[in-house]
PDB file of C-alpha atoms in Angstrom:
ATOM      1  CA  ASN A 298       8.174 222.889   0.076  1.00  0.00           C
ATOM      2  CA  ILE A 299       6.344 221.402   2.848  1.00  0.00           C
ATOM      3  CA  GLN A 300       2.884 220.393   1.578  1.00  0.00           C
ATOM      4  CA  LYS A 301      -0.155 219.608   3.419  1.00  0.00           C
ATOM      5  CA  GLU A 302      -0.556 216.177   5.190  1.00  0.00           C
ATOM      6  CA  SER A 303       3.005 215.427   4.288  1.00  0.00           C
ATOM      7  CA  THR A 304       5.594 213.231   6.859  1.00  0.00           C
ATOM      8  CA  LEU A 305       8.386 214.856   8.586  1.00  0.00           C
ATOM      9  CA  HIS A 306      11.717 213.071   9.847  1.00  0.00           C
ATOM     10  CA  LEU A 307      13.364 215.214  12.875  1.00  0.00           C
ATOM     11  CA  VAL A 308      16.722 214.216  14.284  1.00  0.00           C
ATOM     12  CA  LEU A 309      16.942 215.866  17.690  1.00  0.00           C
ATOM     13  CA  ARG A 310      20.441 216.272  19.434  1.00  0.00           C
ATOM     14  CA  LEU A 311      21.089 217.228  23.172  1.00  0.00           C
ATOM     15  CA  ARG A 312      23.456 220.369  23.209  1.00  0.00           C
ATOM     16  CA  GLY A 313      26.195 219.992  25.889  1.00  0.00           C
ATOM     17  CA  GLY A 314      26.306 216.078  25.707  1.00  0.00           C
ATOM     18  CA  ILE A 315      28.428 213.568  24.293  1.00  0.00           C
ATOM     19  CA  ASP A 316      27.545 212.124  20.856  1.00  0.00           C
ATOM     20  CA  PHE A 317      28.713 208.352  21.286  1.00  0.00           C
ATOM     21  CA  GLN A 318      27.218 207.662  17.908  1.00  0.00           C
ATOM     22  CA  HIS A 319      29.299 209.876  15.709  1.00  0.00           C
ATOM     23  CA  ARG A 320      32.683 209.504  17.374  1.00  0.00           C
ATOM     24  CA  GLU A 321      35.775 208.620  15.427  1.00  0.00           C
ATOM     25  CA  GLY A 322      36.325 205.095  15.207  1.00  0.00           C
ATOM     26  CA  SER A 323      32.639 203.911  16.167  1.00  0.00           C
ATOM     27  CA  LYS A 324      30.191 202.157  14.193  1.00  0.00           C
ATOM     28  CA  PHE A 325      26.646 203.533  13.507  1.00  0.00           C
ATOM     29  CA  GLY A 326      24.453 202.427  16.117  1.00  0.00           C
ATOM     30  CA  GLY A 327      27.194 200.726  18.163  1.00  0.00           C
ATOM     31  CA  GLY A 328      26.783 203.326  20.876  1.00  0.00           C
ATOM     32  CA  GLY A 329      30.517 204.875  20.758  1.00  0.00           C
ATOM     33  CA  VAL A 330      33.873 203.535  21.515  1.00  0.00           C
ATOM     34  CA  MET A 331      34.388 201.063  24.457  1.00  0.00           C
ATOM     35  CA  SER A 332      36.149 202.701  27.369  1.00  0.00           C
ATOM     36  CA  GLU A 333      39.154 201.050  29.204  1.00  0.00           C
ATOM     37  CA  THR A 334      37.117 199.623  31.916  1.00  0.00           C
ATOM     38  CA  GLN A 335      34.772 198.097  29.704  1.00  0.00           C
ATOM     39  CA  ALA A 336      37.560 196.776  27.547  1.00  0.00           C
ATOM     40  CA  ALA A 337      39.320 195.221  30.432  1.00  0.00           C
ATOM     41  CA  SER A 338      36.029 193.729  31.783  1.00  0.00           C
ATOM     42  CA  ASP A 339      35.265 192.231  28.539  1.00  0.00           C
ATOM     43  CA  ARG A 340      38.884 190.737  28.246  1.00  0.00           C
ATOM     44  CA  LYS A 341      38.452 189.306  31.609  1.00  0.00           C
ATOM     45  CA  GLU A 342      35.431 187.566  30.867  1.00  0.00           C
ATOM     46  CA  ARG A 343      36.588 186.047  27.604  1.00  0.00           C
ATOM     47  CA  LEU A 344      39.614 184.667  29.380  1.00  0.00           C
ATOM     48  CA  ARG A 345      37.200 183.197  32.302  1.00  0.00           C
ATOM     49  CA  LYS A 346      34.967 181.522  29.645  1.00  0.00           C
ATOM     50  CA  LEU A 347      38.326 180.379  27.881  1.00  0.00           C
ATOM     51  CA  ALA A 348      39.897 178.841  31.174  1.00  0.00           C
ATOM     52  CA  LEU A 349      36.342 177.062  32.143  1.00  0.00           C
ATOM     53  CA  GLU A 350      36.953 175.129  28.720  1.00  0.00           C
ATOM     54  CA  THR A 351      40.266 174.392  28.736  1.00  0.00           C
ATOM     55  CA  VAL A 352      41.793 174.062  32.500  1.00  0.00           C
ATOM     56  CA  ASP A 353      41.018 171.234  34.849  1.00  0.00           C
ATOM     57  CA  LEU A 354      40.793 172.459  38.379  1.00  0.00           C
ATOM     58  CA  ASP A 355      41.250 169.094  39.691  1.00  0.00           C
ATOM     59  CA  LYS A 356      45.050 169.181  38.758  1.00  0.00           C
ATOM     60  CA  ASP A 357      45.561 172.773  40.234  1.00  0.00           C
ATOM     61  CA  PRO A 358      47.696 172.581  43.454  1.00  0.00           C
ATOM     62  CA  TYR A 359      46.600 175.985  44.585  1.00  0.00           C
ATOM     63  CA  PHE A 360      42.975 175.505  44.178  1.00  0.00           C
ATOM     64  CA  MET A 361      41.014 174.611  47.276  1.00  0.00           C
ATOM     65  CA  LYS A 362      37.413 174.730  48.250  1.00  0.00           C
ATOM     66  CA  ASN A 363      36.566 175.576  51.940  1.00  0.00           C
ATOM     67  CA  HIS A 364      33.886 174.831  54.284  1.00  0.00           C
ATOM     68  CA  LEU A 365      31.667 177.943  53.472  1.00  0.00           C
ATOM     69  CA  GLY A 366      31.659 176.718  49.715  1.00  0.00           C
ATOM     70  CA  THR A 367      33.878 179.514  48.200  1.00  0.00           C
ATOM     71  CA  PHE A 368      37.146 178.979  46.654  1.00  0.00           C
ATOM     72  CA  GLU A 369      40.852 179.941  47.829  1.00  0.00           C
ATOM     73  CA  CYS A 370      43.903 180.461  46.254  1.00  0.00           C
ATOM     74  CA  LYS A 371      46.634 178.867  48.196  1.00  0.00           C
ATOM     75  CA  LEU A 372      49.193 180.721  46.442  1.00  0.00           C
ATOM     76  CA  CYS A 373      47.960 184.236  46.581  1.00  0.00           C
ATOM     77  CA  LEU A 374      45.720 183.852  49.586  1.00  0.00           C
ATOM     78  CA  THR A 375      42.730 185.099  47.789  1.00  0.00           C
ATOM     79  CA  LEU A 376      38.988 184.272  48.265  1.00  0.00           C
ATOM     80  CA  HIS A 377      36.581 183.742  45.345  1.00  0.00           C
ATOM     81  CA  THR A 378      33.022 183.217  45.024  1.00  0.00           C
ATOM     82  CA  THR A 379      32.605 180.883  41.846  1.00  0.00           C
ATOM     83  CA  GLU A 380      35.027 178.545  39.814  1.00  0.00           C
ATOM     84  CA  GLY A 381      35.235 181.138  37.054  1.00  0.00           C
ATOM     85  CA  ASN A 382      36.076 183.894  39.279  1.00  0.00           C
ATOM     86  CA  TYR A 383      38.922 181.952  40.477  1.00  0.00           C
ATOM     87  CA  LEU A 384      40.011 180.884  37.043  1.00  0.00           C
ATOM     88  CA  ALA A 385      39.840 184.538  36.075  1.00  0.00           C
ATOM     89  CA  HIS A 386      42.076 185.167  38.922  1.00  0.00           C
ATOM     90  CA  THR A 387      44.878 182.622  37.727  1.00  0.00           C
ATOM     91  CA  GLN A 388      44.986 184.587  34.384  1.00  0.00           C
ATOM     92  CA  GLY A 389      45.485 187.879  36.139  1.00  0.00           C
ATOM     93  CA  LYS A 390      48.974 189.683  36.936  1.00  0.00           C
ATOM     94  CA  ARG A 391      49.264 188.766  40.801  1.00  0.00           C
ATOM     95  CA  HIS A 392      48.896 185.284  40.533  1.00  0.00           C
ATOM     96  CA  GLN A 393      51.284 185.170  37.361  1.00  0.00           C
ATOM     97  CA  GLN A 394      53.732 187.190  39.591  1.00  0.00           C
ATOM     98  CA  ASN A 395      53.314 184.713  42.496  1.00  0.00           C
ATOM     99  CA  LEU A 396      54.211 181.706  40.121  1.00  0.00           C
ATOM    100  CA  ALA A 397      57.335 183.372  38.705  1.00  0.00           C
ATOM    101  CA  ARG A 398      58.436 183.891  42.199  1.00  0.00           C
ATOM    102  CA  ARG A 399      57.795 180.467  43.229  1.00  0.00           C
ATOM    103  CA  ALA A 400      59.593 179.015  40.522  1.00  0.00           C
ATOM    104  CA  ALA A 401      62.383 181.220  40.933  1.00  0.00           C
ATOM    105  CA  ARG A 402      62.901 180.537  44.659  1.00  0.00           C
ATOM    106  CA  GLU A 403      62.329 176.493  43.904  1.00  0.00           C
ATOM    107  CA  GLU A 404      65.232 177.228  41.206  1.00  0.00           C
ATOM    108  CA  GLN A 405      67.352 178.726  43.735  1.00  0.00           C
ATOM    109  CA  MET A 406      66.753 175.976  46.410  1.00  0.00           C
ATOM    110  CA  GLY A 407      67.684 173.396  43.868  1.00  0.00           C
ATOM    111  CA  LEU A 408      64.264 171.933  44.040  1.00  0.00           C
ATOM    112  CA  ALA A 409      63.295 169.950  41.051  1.00  0.00           C
ATOM    113  CA  ALA A 410      60.107 170.008  39.446  1.00  0.00           C
ATOM    114  CA  LYS A 411      57.783 167.093  39.808  1.00  0.00           C
ATOM    115  CA  PRO A 412      57.034 165.251  36.599  1.00  0.00           C
ATOM    116  CA  GLN A 413      53.548 165.771  35.372  1.00  0.00           C
ATOM    117  CA  SER A 414      53.253 162.758  33.200  1.00  0.00           C
ATOM    118  CA  ALA A 415      54.809 159.120  32.734  1.00  0.00           C
ATOM    119  CA  SER A 416      56.990 160.285  29.533  1.00  0.00           C
ATOM    120  CA  ALA A 417      57.986 163.456  31.435  1.00  0.00           C
ATOM    121  CA  ALA A 418      59.304 161.039  34.557  1.00  0.00           C
ATOM    122  CA  LEU A 419      61.061 158.829  31.946  1.00  0.00           C
ATOM    123  CA  ALA A 420      62.916 161.758  30.451  1.00  0.00           C
ATOM    124  CA  THR A 421      63.954 163.244  33.462  1.00  0.00           C
ATOM    125  CA  GLY A 422      64.895 159.593  35.049  1.00  0.00           C
ATOM    126  CA  LYS A 423      63.058 160.370  38.197  1.00  0.00           C
ATOM    127  CA  ALA A 424      59.844 158.122  37.327  1.00  0.00           C
ATOM    128  CA  SER A 425      57.720 157.675  40.371  1.00  0.00           C
ATOM    129  CA  SER A 426      57.153 153.947  41.574  1.00  0.00           C
ATOM    130  CA  ILE A 427      54.032 152.572  40.541  1.00  0.00           C
ATOM    131  CA  LYS A 428      52.072 150.631  43.072  1.00  0.00           C
ATOM    132  CA  ILE A 429      51.614 146.908  42.344  1.00  0.00           C
ATOM    133  CA  GLY A 430      49.041 145.945  45.077  1.00  0.00           C
ATOM    134  CA  ARG A 431      48.494 144.928  48.633  1.00  0.00           C
ATOM    135  CA  PRO A 432      51.175 142.321  49.940  1.00  0.00           C
ATOM    136  CA  GLY A 433      50.207 139.304  51.412  1.00  0.00           C
ATOM    137  CA  TYR A 434      50.215 138.673  55.330  1.00  0.00           C
ATOM    138  CA  LYS A 435      49.580 136.631  58.246  1.00  0.00           C
ATOM    139  CA  VAL A 436      48.647 137.477  61.999  1.00  0.00           C
ATOM    140  CA  THR A 437      49.264 134.967  64.818  1.00  0.00           C
ATOM    141  CA  LYS A 438      47.770 135.602  68.122  1.00  0.00           C
ATOM    142  CA  SER A 439      49.262 133.743  71.099  1.00  0.00           C
ATOM    143  CA  ARG A 440      50.446 134.059  74.759  1.00  0.00           C
ATOM    144  CA  ASP A 441      53.698 133.809  76.316  1.00  0.00           C
ATOM    145  CA  PRO A 442      54.077 130.694  78.267  1.00  0.00           C
ATOM    146  CA  GLU A 443      56.193 132.128  80.799  1.00  0.00           C
ATOM    147  CA  THR A 444      54.473 135.281  81.735  1.00  0.00           C
ATOM    148  CA  GLY A 445      51.002 135.087  80.127  1.00  0.00           C
ATOM    149  CA  GLN A 446      51.361 138.294  78.022  1.00  0.00           C
ATOM    150  CA  ARG A 447      49.260 138.443  74.890  1.00  0.00           C
ATOM    151  CA  MET A 448      51.556 138.212  71.705  1.00  0.00           C
ATOM    152  CA  LEU A 449      50.785 139.257  68.349  1.00  0.00           C
ATOM    153  CA  LEU A 450      53.000 138.185  65.386  1.00  0.00           C
ATOM    154  CA  PHE A 451      52.775 139.769  61.826  1.00  0.00           C
ATOM    155  CA  GLU A 452      54.533 138.182  58.717  1.00  0.00           C
ATOM    156  CA  VAL A 453      54.091 140.459  55.489  1.00  0.00           C
ATOM    157  CA  GLU A 454      55.448 138.980  52.237  1.00  0.00           C
ATOM    158  CA  TYR A 455      57.081 141.408  49.730  1.00  0.00           C
ATOM    159  CA  PRO A 456      58.223 138.928  46.857  1.00  0.00           C
ATOM    160  CA  GLU A 457      58.585 141.668  44.316  1.00  0.00           C
ATOM    161  CA  VAL A 458      60.605 143.988  46.438  1.00  0.00           C
ATOM    162  CA  GLU A 459      63.584 145.714  44.912  1.00  0.00           C
ATOM    163  CA  GLU A 460      67.038 144.751  45.598  1.00  0.00           C
ATOM    164  CA  GLY A 461      68.367 146.629  48.817  1.00  0.00           C
ATOM    165  CA  VAL A 462      64.966 148.010  49.909  1.00  0.00           C
ATOM    166  CA  GLN A 463      63.770 147.230  53.277  1.00  0.00           C
ATOM    167  CA  PRO A 464      60.241 147.323  54.774  1.00  0.00           C
ATOM    168  CA  ARG A 465      59.550 149.966  57.464  1.00  0.00           C
ATOM    169  CA  HIS A 466      56.928 149.985  60.217  1.00  0.00           C
ATOM    170  CA  ARG A 467      55.450 152.693  62.614  1.00  0.00           C
ATOM    171  CA  PHE A 468      52.346 152.938  64.860  1.00  0.00           C
ATOM    172  CA  MET A 469      49.540 155.414  64.310  1.00  0.00           C
ATOM    173  CA  SER A 470      46.778 156.715  66.646  1.00  0.00           C
ATOM    174  CA  ALA A 471      43.193 156.213  65.551  1.00  0.00           C
ATOM    175  CA  TYR A 472      42.877 160.113  65.267  1.00  0.00           C
ATOM    176  CA  GLU A 473      45.556 160.274  62.189  1.00  0.00           C
ATOM    177  CA  GLN A 474      43.626 157.826  59.863  1.00  0.00           C
ATOM    178  CA  ARG A 475      40.580 159.071  57.767  1.00  0.00           C
ATOM    179  CA  VAL A 476      38.976 155.606  56.723  1.00  0.00           C
ATOM    180  CA  GLU A 477      36.790 155.092  59.534  1.00  0.00           C
ATOM    181  CA  ALA A 478      35.468 156.740  62.699  1.00  0.00           C
ATOM    182  CA  PRO A 479      38.060 157.270  65.291  1.00  0.00           C
ATOM    183  CA  ASP A 480      38.097 154.625  68.408  1.00  0.00           C
ATOM    184  CA  LYS A 481      40.418 155.582  71.200  1.00  0.00           C
ATOM    185  CA  SER A 482      40.413 151.955  72.132  1.00  0.00           C
ATOM    186  CA  TYR A 483      42.563 150.994  69.104  1.00  0.00           C
ATOM    187  CA  GLN A 484      45.766 152.029  67.338  1.00  0.00           C
ATOM    188  CA  TYR A 485      47.124 150.765  63.937  1.00  0.00           C
ATOM    189  CA  LEU A 486      50.336 149.272  62.862  1.00  0.00           C
ATOM    190  CA  LEU A 487      51.564 150.407  59.510  1.00  0.00           C
ATOM    191  CA  CYS A 488      53.565 148.416  57.309  1.00  0.00           C
ATOM    192  CA  ALA A 489      55.420 150.033  54.006  1.00  0.00           C
ATOM    193  CA  CYS A 490      57.515 148.922  51.407  1.00  0.00           C
ATOM    194  CA  GLU A 491      57.915 150.098  47.927  1.00  0.00           C
ATOM    195  CA  PRO A 492      56.305 149.313  45.382  1.00  0.00           C
ATOM    196  CA  TYR A 493      53.450 147.688  47.579  1.00  0.00           C
ATOM    197  CA  GLU A 494      50.727 149.584  49.027  1.00  0.00           C
ATOM    198  CA  THR A 495      50.867 150.440  52.827  1.00  0.00           C
ATOM    199  CA  VAL A 496      48.859 148.107  54.901  1.00  0.00           C
ATOM    200  CA  ALA A 497      47.517 148.824  58.558  1.00  0.00           C
ATOM    201  CA  PHE A 498      46.729 146.566  61.273  1.00  0.00           C
ATOM    202  CA  LYS A 499      44.154 147.546  63.936  1.00  0.00           C
ATOM    203  CA  ILE A 500      45.334 146.446  67.311  1.00  0.00           C
ATOM    204  CA  PRO A 501      44.219 147.386  71.114  1.00  0.00           C
ATOM    205  CA  ASN A 502      45.429 150.546  72.364  1.00  0.00           C
ATOM    206  CA  GLU A 503      47.094 149.209  75.166  1.00  0.00           C
ATOM    207  CA  PRO A 504      50.760 149.818  76.520  1.00  0.00           C
ATOM    208  CA  LEU A 505      53.426 147.464  74.858  1.00  0.00           C
ATOM    209  CA  ASP A 506      56.220 145.760  76.446  1.00  0.00           C
ATOM    210  CA  LYS A 507      59.290 147.121  75.094  1.00  0.00           C
ATOM    211  CA  ALA A 508      61.788 145.149  77.191  1.00  0.00           C
ATOM    212  CA  GLU A 509      64.746 143.208  75.685  1.00  0.00           C
ATOM    213  CA  GLY A 510      63.253 140.324  73.668  1.00  0.00           C
ATOM    214  CA  LYS A 511      59.464 141.381  74.072  1.00  0.00           C
ATOM    215  CA  PHE A 512      59.472 143.392  70.768  1.00  0.00           C
ATOM    216  CA  HIS A 513      61.606 142.991  67.509  1.00  0.00           C
ATOM    217  CA  THR A 514      61.462 142.928  63.790  1.00  0.00           C
ATOM    218  CA  ASP A 515      62.923 140.824  61.253  1.00  0.00           C
ATOM    219  CA  TRP A 516      63.384 141.205  57.647  1.00  0.00           C
ATOM    220  CA  SER A 517      64.268 138.010  55.543  1.00  0.00           C
ATOM    221  CA  ASP A 518      66.187 139.221  52.610  1.00  0.00           C
ATOM    222  CA  HIS A 519      66.080 135.478  51.207  1.00  0.00           C
ATOM    223  CA  GLU A 520      62.410 134.851  51.791  1.00  0.00           C
ATOM    224  CA  LYS A 521      61.369 138.416  51.422  1.00  0.00           C
ATOM    225  CA  LYS A 522      59.268 138.418  54.452  1.00  0.00           C
ATOM    226  CA  PHE A 523      58.980 140.982  57.242  1.00  0.00           C
ATOM    227  CA  ALA A 524      58.173 140.097  60.610  1.00  0.00           C
ATOM    228  CA  ILE A 525      57.195 141.924  63.526  1.00  0.00           C
ATOM    229  CA  GLN A 526      56.514 140.310  67.018  1.00  0.00           C
ATOM    230  CA  LEU A 527      55.272 142.403  70.291  1.00  0.00           C
ATOM    231  CA  HIS A 528      54.056 141.768  73.416  1.00  0.00           C
ATOM    232  CA  PHE A 529      51.374 143.472  75.537  1.00  0.00           C
ATOM    233  CA  MET A 530      51.731 144.504  79.265  1.00  0.00           C
ATOM    234  CA  SER A 531      49.974 142.242  81.686  1.00  0.00           C
ATOM    235  CA  ALA A 532      47.421 143.791  84.248  1.00  0.00           C
ATOM    236  CA  GLU A 533      50.477 143.546  86.876  1.00  0.00           C
ATOM    237  CA  GLN A 534      52.761 145.575  84.815  1.00  0.00           C
ATOM    238  CA  VAL A 535      50.463 148.207  84.217  1.00  0.00           C
ATOM    239  CA  ALA A 536      49.773 148.484  87.816  1.00  0.00           C
ATOM    240  CA  ALA A 537      53.163 148.472  88.821  1.00  0.00           C
ATOM    241  CA  GLN A 538      54.143 151.195  86.212  1.00  0.00           C
ATOM    242  CA  SER A 539      51.209 153.277  87.313  1.00  0.00           C
ATOM    243  CA  ARG A 540      52.362 153.095  91.141  1.00  0.00           C
ATOM    244  CA  MET A 541      56.004 154.023  90.048  1.00  0.00           C
ATOM    245  CA  ALA A 542      54.509 157.188  88.405  1.00  0.00           C
ATOM    246  CA  GLN A 543      52.461 158.065  91.171  1.00  0.00           C
ATOM    247  CA  SER A 544      55.414 157.579  93.699  1.00  0.00           C
ATOM    248  CA  ALA A 545      57.581 159.494  91.544  1.00  0.00           C
ATOM    249  CA  VAL A 546      55.032 162.487  91.483  1.00  0.00           C
ATOM    250  CA  GLY A 547      54.562 162.322  95.352  1.00  0.00           C
ATOM    251  CA  ALA A 548      58.015 161.995  96.193  1.00  0.00           C
ATOM    252  CA  PRO A 549      59.316 165.262  98.149  1.00  0.00           C
ATOM    253  CA  LYS A 550      61.597 167.419  96.432  1.00  0.00           C
ATOM    254  CA  ARG A 551      65.200 167.976  97.611  1.00  0.00           C
ATOM    255  CA  GLN A 552      65.781 171.102  99.365  1.00  0.00           C
ATOM    256  CA  THR A 553      68.845 173.011  98.279  1.00  0.00           C
ATOM    257  CA  ARG A 554      70.480 175.712 100.359  1.00  0.00           C
ATOM    258  CA  SER A 555      72.791 178.538  98.720  1.00  0.00           C
ATOM    259  CA  VAL A 556      76.033 179.456 100.440  1.00  0.00           C
ATOM    260  CA  ASP A 557      77.805 182.650  99.632  1.00  0.00           C
ATOM    261  CA  ALA A 558      81.474 181.823  98.599  1.00  0.00           C
ATOM    262  CA  GLY A 559      83.845 184.417  99.217  1.00  0.00           C
ATOM    263  CA  VAL A 560      87.195 184.829  97.200  1.00  0.00           C
ATOM    264  CA  LEU A 561      90.567 185.143  98.956  1.00  0.00           C
ATOM    265  CA  HIS A 562      93.097 187.507  97.900  1.00  0.00           C
TER     266      HIS A 562
END
C-alpha cells in the first residue's frame, strides 16, 4: 500500500543492546530506570542543597577552615573542598556514627551538654553568667623611698560582684595575646572576676621582686576593690642575681668515689 511520494516513518533498534526506554517502571522518553549509584548521588545533592539553606556553619563546633582555603571536619578528621561538600558529609553515615559515639562517651564520663540557648540554660539550672562590662580601675606609679625600686599599684573595682566570689590574677606573655603584635619588652597582668570582663594591664617585661612585702594582693569585701602592688627589681639586684647564677653554673662539681662494701657472715 505504499504510494509514490509518500512519507515513511521508521523505528530502528539496535540488537544486543539494552532498551532503557521500554523497561518496566520507566517513563516514555525518560531514559530508563535510575541506577542505585545515580539515586545515591541525586539524594546526596538534594541533602546538600537542603543543608545549605537550613544549617548555620558558624555554630558547628566541628567545622574548621584551614590555611589552604579548604574545610575540615574536626570530628571525623576529613578534608572537604567546599562548604556544600562538608554539609553533605555531616549528613552521611560516618559523621552520624561519630556523633553518636561522642555523645555516648560524654554520657559515660558524666559530662553534661552545654545549653544552646538562654531558655535551655534556665531549664537546666546552669545558666552561663552574662558579662556586664569592664570594671573601673586605677593605676598608681611610684618609687620605694628606701630602695628606689619602681612600684605599681593596681586598684580594680567590682561593685556588682556576687557574694563569695573573689577576683583572680595572673601574668601573661606578650606571645599569648592576639590583640596586638607581640613585643618581648612587655608582659600583661590580667585581672578577672565574674560577671565582669577580664582586664589586662601592659607592664614592662622586667624581673619582679618576690621578696616578703614586695608583692602582695588584697581584696576588700566591704569596698569591693581588688588591689595588686608589685616592685620591679633594681639594676643592682638584677646584676647580683646574674652573678649568682653564673657562679652556680661555674662552680666545680663535687667528686664522689665509690667504695666496695663487703658483707660479713
